[in-house]
Short mmCIF file of N, CA and C in Angstrom, two decimals:
data_model
loop_
_atom_site.label_atom_id
_atom_site.label_comp_id
_atom_site.label_asym_id
_atom_site.label_seq_id
_atom_site.Cartn_x
_atom_site.Cartn_y
_atom_site.Cartn_z
N MET A 889 1.70 -10.60 -10.03
CA MET A 889 2.66 -10.60 -10.45
C MET A 889 3.53 -11.02 -11.19
N ASP A 890 3.88 -12.01 -9.63
CA ASP A 890 4.39 -12.57 -9.85
C ASP A 890 5.04 -14.03 -10.62
N CYS A 891 6.51 -13.33 -11.43
CA CYS A 891 6.69 -13.97 -12.64
C CYS A 891 7.23 -15.99 -12.69
N ARG A 892 6.65 -16.47 -10.73
CA ARG A 892 6.87 -17.59 -11.18
C ARG A 892 5.72 -18.73 -11.46
N ILE A 893 4.84 -17.56 -11.53
CA ILE A 893 3.37 -18.67 -11.45
C ILE A 893 2.69 -18.36 -12.83
N ASP A 894 2.42 -19.26 -13.59
CA ASP A 894 2.16 -19.20 -15.19
C ASP A 894 0.74 -19.98 -14.68
N PRO A 895 -0.06 -18.69 -15.04
CA PRO A 895 -1.81 -19.04 -14.85
C PRO A 895 -2.18 -20.24 -15.78
N VAL A 896 -1.46 -20.10 -16.71
CA VAL A 896 -2.25 -21.56 -17.67
C VAL A 896 -2.52 -22.83 -17.21
N ARG A 897 -1.32 -22.93 -17.15
CA ARG A 897 -0.31 -24.70 -15.67
C ARG A 897 -1.15 -24.26 -14.16
N ALA A 898 -1.14 -23.35 -13.97
CA ALA A 898 -0.90 -23.15 -12.75
C ALA A 898 -2.74 -23.73 -12.16
N LEU A 899 -3.95 -23.30 -13.52
CA LEU A 899 -5.42 -23.51 -13.32
C LEU A 899 -5.78 -24.27 -14.68
N GLY A 900 -4.43 -24.85 -14.94
CA GLY A 900 -4.97 -26.00 -16.19
C GLY A 900 -5.43 -25.51 -17.09
N VAL A 901 -5.60 -24.67 -17.90
CA VAL A 901 -6.38 -24.16 -18.86
C VAL A 901 -5.36 -23.82 -19.76
N SER A 902 -7.02 -23.34 -21.01
CA SER A 902 -5.48 -22.90 -22.83
C SER A 902 -6.22 -21.88 -22.38
N VAL A 903 -4.57 -21.28 -22.65
CA VAL A 903 -4.82 -19.79 -23.31
C VAL A 903 -5.53 -19.10 -23.82
N GLY A 904 -5.96 -18.15 -22.84
CA GLY A 904 -8.03 -17.61 -23.36
C GLY A 904 -8.70 -18.14 -23.07
N ASP A 905 -8.81 -18.70 -22.35
CA ASP A 905 -9.98 -19.27 -21.08
C ASP A 905 -10.34 -19.09 -19.97
N ALA A 906 -9.55 -17.71 -19.66
CA ALA A 906 -9.43 -17.52 -18.26
C ALA A 906 -8.95 -15.71 -18.99
N ASN A 907 -9.37 -14.67 -17.56
CA ASN A 907 -9.01 -13.21 -17.71
C ASN A 907 -7.85 -12.87 -17.05
N VAL A 908 -6.91 -12.84 -16.51
CA VAL A 908 -6.22 -12.57 -16.06
C VAL A 908 -5.15 -11.83 -15.21
N ILE A 909 -6.10 -11.02 -13.97
CA ILE A 909 -5.18 -9.95 -13.58
C ILE A 909 -4.81 -9.67 -12.51
N ARG A 910 -3.40 -9.34 -12.79
CA ARG A 910 -2.30 -9.53 -11.70
C ARG A 910 -1.88 -7.43 -11.01
N ASN A 911 -1.96 -7.75 -9.33
CA ASN A 911 -0.96 -6.65 -9.00
C ASN A 911 0.03 -7.16 -7.89
N ALA A 912 0.48 -5.94 -7.11
CA ALA A 912 1.72 -6.45 -5.81
C ALA A 912 0.59 -6.96 -5.05
N GLY A 913 0.31 -8.23 -4.22
CA GLY A 913 0.10 -8.51 -3.14
C GLY A 913 -0.70 -9.37 -3.42
N GLY A 914 -2.12 -9.61 -4.48
CA GLY A 914 -2.94 -9.22 -4.71
C GLY A 914 -4.22 -8.96 -4.43
N LEU A 915 -4.62 -7.80 -3.98
CA LEU A 915 -5.21 -7.34 -3.28
C LEU A 915 -5.90 -6.75 -4.24
N ILE A 916 -7.01 -6.49 -3.44
CA ILE A 916 -8.50 -5.72 -3.48
C ILE A 916 -8.42 -4.13 -4.59
N VAL A 917 -7.75 -2.99 -4.88
CA VAL A 917 -7.85 -2.08 -5.51
C VAL A 917 -8.69 -1.52 -6.55
N GLU A 918 -8.74 0.03 -6.29
CA GLU A 918 -9.82 0.23 -7.32
C GLU A 918 -10.25 -0.70 -8.58
N ASP A 919 -8.44 -0.41 -9.83
CA ASP A 919 -8.20 -0.85 -10.76
C ASP A 919 -8.62 -2.58 -10.44
N THR A 920 -8.32 -2.58 -8.96
CA THR A 920 -8.82 -4.19 -10.12
C THR A 920 -10.68 -4.33 -9.80
N LEU A 921 -11.11 -3.25 -8.82
CA LEU A 921 -12.15 -3.86 -9.63
C LEU A 921 -12.39 -3.02 -10.57
N ARG A 922 -11.96 -2.47 -11.44
CA ARG A 922 -11.88 -1.43 -13.01
C ARG A 922 -11.79 -2.73 -13.78
N SER A 923 -11.33 -3.88 -13.41
CA SER A 923 -10.88 -4.92 -14.45
C SER A 923 -11.67 -5.47 -14.25
N LEU A 924 -12.53 -6.15 -13.10
CA LEU A 924 -13.40 -7.44 -13.15
C LEU A 924 -14.73 -6.76 -13.30
N ALA A 925 -14.56 -5.53 -13.68
CA ALA A 925 -15.97 -5.58 -13.57
C ALA A 925 -16.75 -4.95 -14.87
N ILE A 926 -14.90 -5.02 -16.06
CA ILE A 926 -15.05 -4.53 -17.51
C ILE A 926 -14.96 -6.28 -17.84
N SER A 927 -14.73 -7.17 -17.31
CA SER A 927 -14.45 -8.63 -17.40
C SER A 927 -15.83 -8.75 -17.79
N GLN A 928 -15.71 -9.15 -16.22
CA GLN A 928 -18.07 -9.27 -16.42
C GLN A 928 -18.68 -8.45 -16.83
N ARG A 929 -18.37 -7.11 -17.24
CA ARG A 929 -19.78 -6.69 -18.18
C ARG A 929 -19.38 -6.57 -19.41
N LYS A 930 -18.64 -6.27 -19.90
CA LYS A 930 -18.18 -6.36 -21.34
C LYS A 930 -17.81 -8.13 -22.30
N LEU A 931 -16.92 -8.97 -21.18
CA LEU A 931 -16.22 -9.87 -21.99
C LEU A 931 -17.55 -11.24 -21.51
N GLY A 932 -17.64 -11.46 -20.41
CA GLY A 932 -18.95 -11.82 -20.47
C GLY A 932 -18.53 -13.20 -18.96
N THR A 933 -17.80 -13.07 -18.01
CA THR A 933 -17.05 -13.62 -17.75
C THR A 933 -17.72 -13.34 -15.96
N THR A 934 -17.34 -14.69 -15.48
CA THR A 934 -18.92 -15.48 -14.35
C THR A 934 -18.20 -15.78 -13.18
N ALA A 935 -17.24 -15.80 -12.74
CA ALA A 935 -16.66 -16.68 -11.86
C ALA A 935 -15.12 -15.91 -11.68
N ILE A 936 -15.06 -15.40 -10.03
CA ILE A 936 -13.30 -15.45 -10.32
C ILE A 936 -12.56 -15.82 -9.41
N MET A 937 -11.77 -15.72 -8.74
CA MET A 937 -10.85 -16.92 -8.49
C MET A 937 -9.81 -15.88 -8.43
N VAL A 938 -9.44 -15.74 -6.75
CA VAL A 938 -8.49 -14.33 -5.87
C VAL A 938 -7.49 -15.53 -5.82
N ILE A 939 -5.90 -15.13 -6.27
CA ILE A 939 -4.60 -16.28 -5.28
C ILE A 939 -3.95 -15.64 -5.43
N GLN A 940 -3.90 -16.18 -4.10
CA GLN A 940 -2.01 -15.59 -3.51
C GLN A 940 -1.67 -16.56 -3.44
N HIS A 941 -0.01 -15.93 -3.38
CA HIS A 941 1.44 -17.32 -3.22
C HIS A 941 2.13 -17.04 -2.35
N THR A 942 2.36 -18.40 -1.98
CA THR A 942 4.16 -18.94 -0.29
C THR A 942 4.61 -18.05 -0.87
N ARG A 943 5.73 -18.19 -0.17
CA ARG A 943 6.78 -17.30 0.10
C ARG A 943 6.05 -15.78 -1.39
N CYS A 944 5.34 -14.65 -0.58
CA CYS A 944 5.72 -13.81 -1.28
C CYS A 944 6.79 -12.68 -0.93
N GLY A 945 6.61 -12.17 -1.50
CA GLY A 945 8.05 -10.85 -0.80
C GLY A 945 7.84 -9.53 -0.37
N LEU A 946 6.31 -9.48 -0.42
CA LEU A 946 6.10 -8.57 0.29
C LEU A 946 4.71 -8.60 1.89
N SER A 947 5.15 -9.77 1.87
CA SER A 947 5.02 -10.14 2.89
C SER A 947 6.57 -9.78 4.12
N THR A 948 7.00 -9.33 3.45
CA THR A 948 8.00 -8.46 5.09
C THR A 948 8.44 -7.37 3.88
N TYR A 949 7.49 -6.40 3.40
CA TYR A 949 7.08 -5.59 2.98
C TYR A 949 6.26 -4.34 3.83
N ASP A 950 7.20 -3.05 3.66
CA ASP A 950 6.61 -2.22 4.81
C ASP A 950 5.95 -0.74 4.25
N ASP A 951 5.14 -0.52 3.84
CA ASP A 951 3.94 -0.28 3.02
C ASP A 951 4.32 1.73 3.11
N ALA A 952 4.40 1.16 4.16
CA ALA A 952 4.30 3.61 5.21
C ALA A 952 5.73 3.21 4.88
N GLU A 953 7.58 2.97 4.89
CA GLU A 953 8.05 2.75 4.68
C GLU A 953 8.19 2.99 2.91
N PHE A 954 7.79 2.59 2.15
CA PHE A 954 7.93 2.75 0.43
C PHE A 954 7.44 3.72 0.59
N ARG A 955 5.99 3.95 1.06
CA ARG A 955 5.71 5.38 0.32
C ARG A 955 6.68 5.98 0.69
N ALA A 956 7.15 6.64 1.91
CA ALA A 956 8.08 7.13 2.67
C ALA A 956 9.00 7.93 1.13
N GLU A 957 10.34 6.42 0.93
CA GLU A 957 10.77 6.58 0.53
C GLU A 957 9.98 7.04 -0.65
N LEU A 958 9.35 6.62 -0.95
CA LEU A 958 8.71 7.53 -3.15
C LEU A 958 8.75 8.88 -2.99
N GLU A 959 8.04 9.15 -1.90
CA GLU A 959 7.59 10.45 -1.62
C GLU A 959 8.05 11.45 -1.25
N ALA A 960 9.70 11.27 -0.27
CA ALA A 960 11.15 11.43 -0.82
C ALA A 960 12.03 11.23 -1.93
N GLU A 961 11.60 10.46 -2.05
CA GLU A 961 12.92 10.40 -3.96
C GLU A 961 12.15 11.32 -4.83
N THR A 962 11.13 11.45 -5.05
CA THR A 962 10.17 11.68 -6.32
C THR A 962 9.77 13.63 -5.32
N GLY A 963 8.96 13.36 -4.11
CA GLY A 963 8.87 14.67 -4.19
C GLY A 963 7.04 14.83 -3.98
N VAL A 964 6.58 13.66 -4.65
CA VAL A 964 5.21 13.01 -4.96
C VAL A 964 4.77 12.16 -3.79
N ALA A 965 3.98 12.52 -2.97
CA ALA A 965 3.25 11.35 -2.31
C ALA A 965 3.01 10.22 -3.23
N PRO A 966 2.09 8.65 -2.94
CA PRO A 966 1.45 7.63 -3.66
C PRO A 966 0.05 8.32 -3.74
N PRO A 967 -0.51 8.41 -4.78
CA PRO A 967 -2.13 7.98 -4.47
C PRO A 967 -2.80 7.43 -4.16
N TRP A 968 -2.17 6.12 -3.44
CA TRP A 968 -2.47 4.85 -2.98
C TRP A 968 -2.73 5.39 -2.06
N GLY A 969 -3.33 4.18 -0.79
CA GLY A 969 -3.07 3.81 0.00
C GLY A 969 -2.19 3.21 1.51
N PRO A 970 -2.15 2.73 2.11
CA PRO A 970 -1.92 1.97 2.58
C PRO A 970 -2.15 0.56 2.24
N SER A 971 -1.07 -0.11 2.05
CA SER A 971 -1.83 -1.48 1.90
C SER A 971 -2.01 -2.65 2.40
N PRO A 972 -3.15 -3.37 3.55
CA PRO A 972 -2.32 -4.08 4.02
C PRO A 972 -2.10 -5.67 3.65
N PHE A 973 -1.14 -5.54 4.64
CA PHE A 973 -0.89 -7.28 4.45
C PHE A 973 -0.09 -7.93 5.57
N GLY A 974 -0.81 -9.05 5.92
CA GLY A 974 -0.74 -9.76 7.09
C GLY A 974 -0.73 -10.77 6.68
N ALA A 975 -1.82 -11.80 7.31
CA ALA A 975 -1.31 -13.40 6.81
C ALA A 975 -2.33 -13.85 6.15
N GLN A 976 -1.42 -14.20 5.15
CA GLN A 976 -2.14 -15.00 4.17
C GLN A 976 -3.74 -14.78 3.58
N GLU A 977 -3.73 -16.20 5.11
CA GLU A 977 -4.68 -16.92 4.04
C GLU A 977 -6.33 -15.48 4.28
N ASP A 978 -5.83 -14.78 5.49
CA ASP A 978 -6.32 -13.23 5.74
C ASP A 978 -6.47 -13.00 4.72
N ASN A 979 -6.03 -12.54 4.07
CA ASN A 979 -6.07 -11.62 3.29
C ASN A 979 -6.56 -11.85 2.18
N VAL A 980 -6.58 -13.11 1.78
CA VAL A 980 -7.52 -13.59 0.38
C VAL A 980 -8.80 -13.50 0.92
N ARG A 981 -9.30 -14.39 2.01
CA ARG A 981 -10.79 -14.19 2.88
C ARG A 981 -11.11 -13.32 2.91
N THR A 982 -10.41 -12.06 2.80
CA THR A 982 -10.56 -10.28 3.15
C THR A 982 -11.03 -10.22 1.47
N ALA A 983 -10.49 -10.14 1.06
CA ALA A 983 -9.84 -10.59 -0.93
C ALA A 983 -11.07 -10.56 -1.49
N VAL A 984 -11.85 -12.05 -1.38
CA VAL A 984 -12.93 -13.00 -1.96
C VAL A 984 -14.33 -12.20 -1.14
N GLU A 985 -14.39 -11.55 0.83
CA GLU A 985 -15.73 -10.59 0.51
C GLU A 985 -15.73 -9.49 0.42
N GLN A 986 -14.11 -9.24 -0.48
CA GLN A 986 -14.88 -7.79 -1.04
C GLN A 986 -15.63 -7.93 -1.94
N LEU A 987 -14.99 -8.70 -3.31
CA LEU A 987 -15.04 -8.93 -4.47
C LEU A 987 -17.15 -9.65 -4.64
N ARG A 988 -17.23 -10.61 -3.00
CA ARG A 988 -19.01 -10.65 -3.19
C ARG A 988 -19.83 -9.03 -2.70
N THR A 989 -19.24 -8.80 -1.70
CA THR A 989 -20.12 -7.61 -1.49
C THR A 989 -20.07 -6.63 -2.64
N SER A 990 -19.23 -5.93 -3.54
CA SER A 990 -19.03 -5.49 -3.73
C SER A 990 -20.12 -5.02 -5.35
N ALA A 991 -20.26 -3.70 -6.67
CA ALA A 991 -21.95 -3.11 -6.00
C ALA A 991 -21.40 -3.12 -7.48
N LEU A 992 -20.57 -2.83 -7.81
CA LEU A 992 -19.74 -2.45 -9.83
C LEU A 992 -19.61 -4.27 -9.75
N LEU A 993 -20.55 -4.98 -9.24
CA LEU A 993 -19.74 -6.89 -10.01
C LEU A 993 -21.08 -7.55 -9.42
N PRO A 994 -22.00 -7.68 -11.30
CA PRO A 994 -23.24 -8.33 -11.08
C PRO A 994 -23.13 -9.63 -11.00
N TYR A 995 -21.78 -10.63 -10.31
CA TYR A 995 -22.13 -12.50 -10.88
C TYR A 995 -20.56 -12.10 -9.70
N THR A 996 -21.49 -12.03 -8.27
CA THR A 996 -20.58 -12.10 -7.19
C THR A 996 -20.14 -13.96 -6.11
N ASP A 997 -21.59 -15.10 -7.06
CA ASP A 997 -21.97 -16.49 -6.14
C ASP A 997 -20.54 -16.90 -6.50
N ASP A 998 -20.09 -16.97 -7.75
CA ASP A 998 -18.85 -17.82 -7.61
C ASP A 998 -17.07 -16.92 -7.44
N VAL A 999 -17.36 -16.34 -6.25
CA VAL A 999 -15.84 -15.94 -5.56
C VAL A 999 -15.26 -17.17 -5.18
N ARG A 1000 -13.99 -17.58 -5.57
CA ARG A 1000 -13.02 -18.25 -4.54
C ARG A 1000 -12.45 -17.58 -4.10
N GLY A 1001 -11.08 -17.94 -3.24
CA GLY A 1001 -10.33 -17.26 -3.14
C GLY A 1001 -9.25 -19.16 -2.26
N PHE A 1002 -7.95 -18.94 -2.97
CA PHE A 1002 -6.36 -19.92 -3.17
C PHE A 1002 -5.17 -19.72 -3.39
N VAL A 1003 -4.43 -20.35 -2.28
CA VAL A 1003 -2.89 -20.30 -1.65
C VAL A 1003 -2.53 -20.75 -2.33
N PHE A 1004 -1.76 -20.20 -3.46
CA PHE A 1004 -0.18 -21.48 -4.58
C PHE A 1004 0.66 -21.62 -4.01
N ASP A 1005 1.41 -21.94 -4.19
CA ASP A 1005 2.68 -22.92 -3.80
C ASP A 1005 3.78 -22.72 -4.49
N VAL A 1006 3.91 -22.02 -4.12
CA VAL A 1006 5.57 -22.22 -4.94
C VAL A 1006 6.04 -23.35 -5.62
N ASP A 1007 6.48 -22.97 -4.50
CA ASP A 1007 7.53 -24.52 -4.29
C ASP A 1007 6.56 -25.59 -4.45
N THR A 1008 5.58 -26.40 -4.93
CA THR A 1008 5.48 -27.57 -4.87
C THR A 1008 3.84 -27.31 -6.70
N GLY A 1009 3.81 -25.97 -6.28
CA GLY A 1009 2.89 -25.92 -7.66
C GLY A 1009 1.66 -26.54 -7.15
N LEU A 1010 1.38 -26.49 -6.04
CA LEU A 1010 -0.13 -26.79 -5.90
C LEU A 1010 -0.82 -25.28 -4.90
N LEU A 1011 -2.46 -26.33 -6.02
CA LEU A 1011 -3.29 -24.79 -5.26
C LEU A 1011 -4.94 -25.01 -4.20
N THR A 1012 -4.09 -24.75 -3.16
CA THR A 1012 -4.76 -25.19 -2.27
C THR A 1012 -6.26 -23.79 -1.54
N GLU A 1013 -7.44 -23.64 -2.17
CA GLU A 1013 -8.97 -23.29 -1.54
C GLU A 1013 -8.33 -23.00 0.21
N VAL A 1014 -8.44 -21.41 0.28
CA VAL A 1014 -9.31 -20.98 1.56
C VAL A 1014 -10.18 -20.80 1.73
N THR A 1015 -10.27 -21.38 2.98
CA THR A 1015 -12.73 -21.40 2.49
C THR A 1015 -12.89 -19.93 3.88
N GLN A 1016 -14.02 -19.74 3.30
CA GLN A 1016 -14.06 -18.68 3.95
C GLN A 1016 -14.62 -18.68 5.09
#
């Protein structure tokens, strides 16, 4: 969701070559799976790249505190569960594993994880 990242430039693809799904933290949540299932089953995509980035504001984010603030402000408890933001490469590995083992996705052989360096523009693959 970070506006510093241009997927077309970062991946070296043309507009229309990749379905890009963004969310806070690059985590695999219910809507991520819904979007990927649609992308694979209805649009014919077969490869998935999980990309998180350096200097992510969520690395200093306290999810429990944010959820409590929202509930105090609105009177409504957020419907989503706590978001685990740990070591970045571990987060990427976890996301890749979640996708590779999802029964909702027909194509899980080509799921790879990366970290994008917002300072250098380099994309580094995270090994499993």
